[in-house]
Short mmCIF file of C-alpha atoms in Angstrom, two decimals:
data_model
loop_
_atom_site.label_atom_id
_atom_site.label_comp_id
_atom_site.label_asym_id
_atom_site.label_seq_id
_atom_site.Cartn_x
_atom_site.Cartn_y
_atom_site.Cartn_z
CA HIS A 1 100.15 115.91 121.09
CA PRO A 2 97.05 115.15 123.13
CA VAL A 3 97.08 111.55 122.02
CA PHE A 4 100.33 110.93 124.00
CA VAL A 5 98.79 112.51 127.03
CA ALA A 6 95.79 110.65 126.59
CA GLN A 7 97.98 107.38 126.45
CA HIS A 8 99.84 108.11 129.83
CA GLY A 9 96.55 109.25 131.48
CA THR A 10 94.83 106.06 130.33
CA ALA A 11 97.74 103.50 130.90
CA THR A 12 97.73 102.82 127.09
CA CYS A 13 101.13 103.90 126.64
CA CYS A 14 102.76 100.46 126.54
CA ARG A 15 102.27 96.77 126.45
CA GLY A 16 103.23 96.73 130.15
CA CYS A 17 100.49 99.26 131.12
CA LEU A 18 97.90 97.18 128.92
CA GLU A 19 98.54 94.27 131.18
CA LYS A 20 98.75 95.65 134.15
CA TRP A 21 95.41 97.86 133.85
CA HIS A 22 93.66 96.56 130.87
CA ARG A 23 94.44 93.15 131.38
CA ILE A 24 95.56 92.82 127.81
CA PRO A 25 98.42 90.21 127.90
CA ALA A 26 101.51 91.18 126.29
CA GLY A 27 103.74 89.02 123.95
CA HIS A 28 101.08 88.88 121.05
CA GLU A 29 99.53 91.03 118.19
CA LEU A 30 96.73 93.05 119.68
CA THR A 31 93.61 91.56 118.35
CA ALA A 32 91.03 93.55 116.55
CA GLU A 33 88.87 93.62 119.78
CA GLU A 34 91.85 94.90 121.71
CA ARG A 35 92.63 97.35 119.91
CA ALA A 36 89.12 98.68 119.80
CA HIS A 37 89.04 98.85 123.25
CA VAL A 38 92.32 101.01 123.43
CA VAL A 39 90.84 103.53 121.06
CA ARG A 40 87.58 103.57 122.94
CA VAL A 41 89.48 104.29 126.06
CA LEU A 42 91.26 106.84 124.29
CA GLU A 43 88.24 108.69 122.53
CA ARG A 44 86.62 108.67 125.94
CA TRP A 45 89.36 110.59 127.68
CA LEU A 46 90.03 112.83 124.88
CA ARG A 47 86.31 113.74 125.03
CA GLU A 48 86.37 114.34 128.99
CA HIS A 49 89.45 116.58 128.57
CA ALA A 50 88.97 118.62 125.56
CA ALA A 51 88.40 121.92 127.31
CA ASP A 52 91.71 121.16 129.30
#
Protein backbone atom coordinates (compact mmCIF):
# COMPACT_ATOMS: atom_id res chain seq x y z
CA HIS A 1 0.00 0.00 0.00
CA PRO A 2 1.37 3.45 -0.88
CA VAL A 3 0.95 4.73 2.67
CA PHE A 4 3.30 2.05 4.01
CA VAL A 5 5.94 3.14 1.51
CA ALA A 6 5.28 6.78 2.41
CA GLN A 7 5.66 6.06 6.12
CA HIS A 8 9.13 4.63 5.55
CA GLY A 9 10.05 7.30 3.03
CA THR A 10 9.18 10.05 5.50
CA ALA A 11 10.38 8.46 8.75
CA THR A 12 6.86 8.36 10.14
CA CYS A 13 6.78 4.57 10.41
CA CYS A 14 7.34 4.25 14.17
CA ARG A 15 7.72 6.25 17.35
CA GLY A 16 11.49 5.88 17.22
CA CYS A 17 11.63 7.53 13.80
CA LEU A 18 9.13 10.19 14.84
CA GLU A 19 11.40 11.05 17.75
CA LYS A 20 14.66 10.94 15.80
CA TRP A 21 13.59 12.70 12.61
CA HIS A 22 10.58 14.80 13.60
CA ARG A 23 11.43 15.53 17.24
CA ILE A 24 8.14 14.11 18.45
CA PRO A 25 9.00 12.43 21.76
CA ALA A 26 7.94 8.85 22.37
CA GLY A 27 6.16 7.81 25.54
CA HIS A 28 2.93 9.78 25.18
CA GLU A 29 -0.17 9.69 23.04
CA LEU A 30 0.27 11.86 19.98
CA THR A 31 -1.42 15.23 20.28
CA ALA A 32 -3.78 16.52 17.62
CA GLU A 33 -1.02 18.84 16.40
CA GLU A 34 1.49 15.97 16.17
CA ARG A 35 -1.00 13.78 14.29
CA ALA A 36 -1.73 16.64 11.90
CA HIS A 37 2.02 17.04 11.26
CA VAL A 38 2.35 13.35 10.39
CA VAL A 39 -0.65 13.53 8.05
CA ARG A 40 0.74 16.64 6.30
CA VAL A 41 4.12 14.94 5.80
CA LEU A 42 2.47 11.80 4.39
CA GLU A 43 0.11 13.76 2.12
CA ARG A 44 3.00 15.76 0.69
CA TRP A 45 5.04 12.63 0.03
CA LEU A 46 2.07 10.91 -1.62
CA ARG A 47 1.39 13.91 -3.89
CA GLU A 48 5.05 14.16 -4.89
CA HIS A 49 5.29 10.42 -5.65
CA ALA A 50 1.84 9.82 -7.16
CA ALA A 51 3.29 9.07 -10.59
CA ASP A 52 5.99 6.68 -9.31
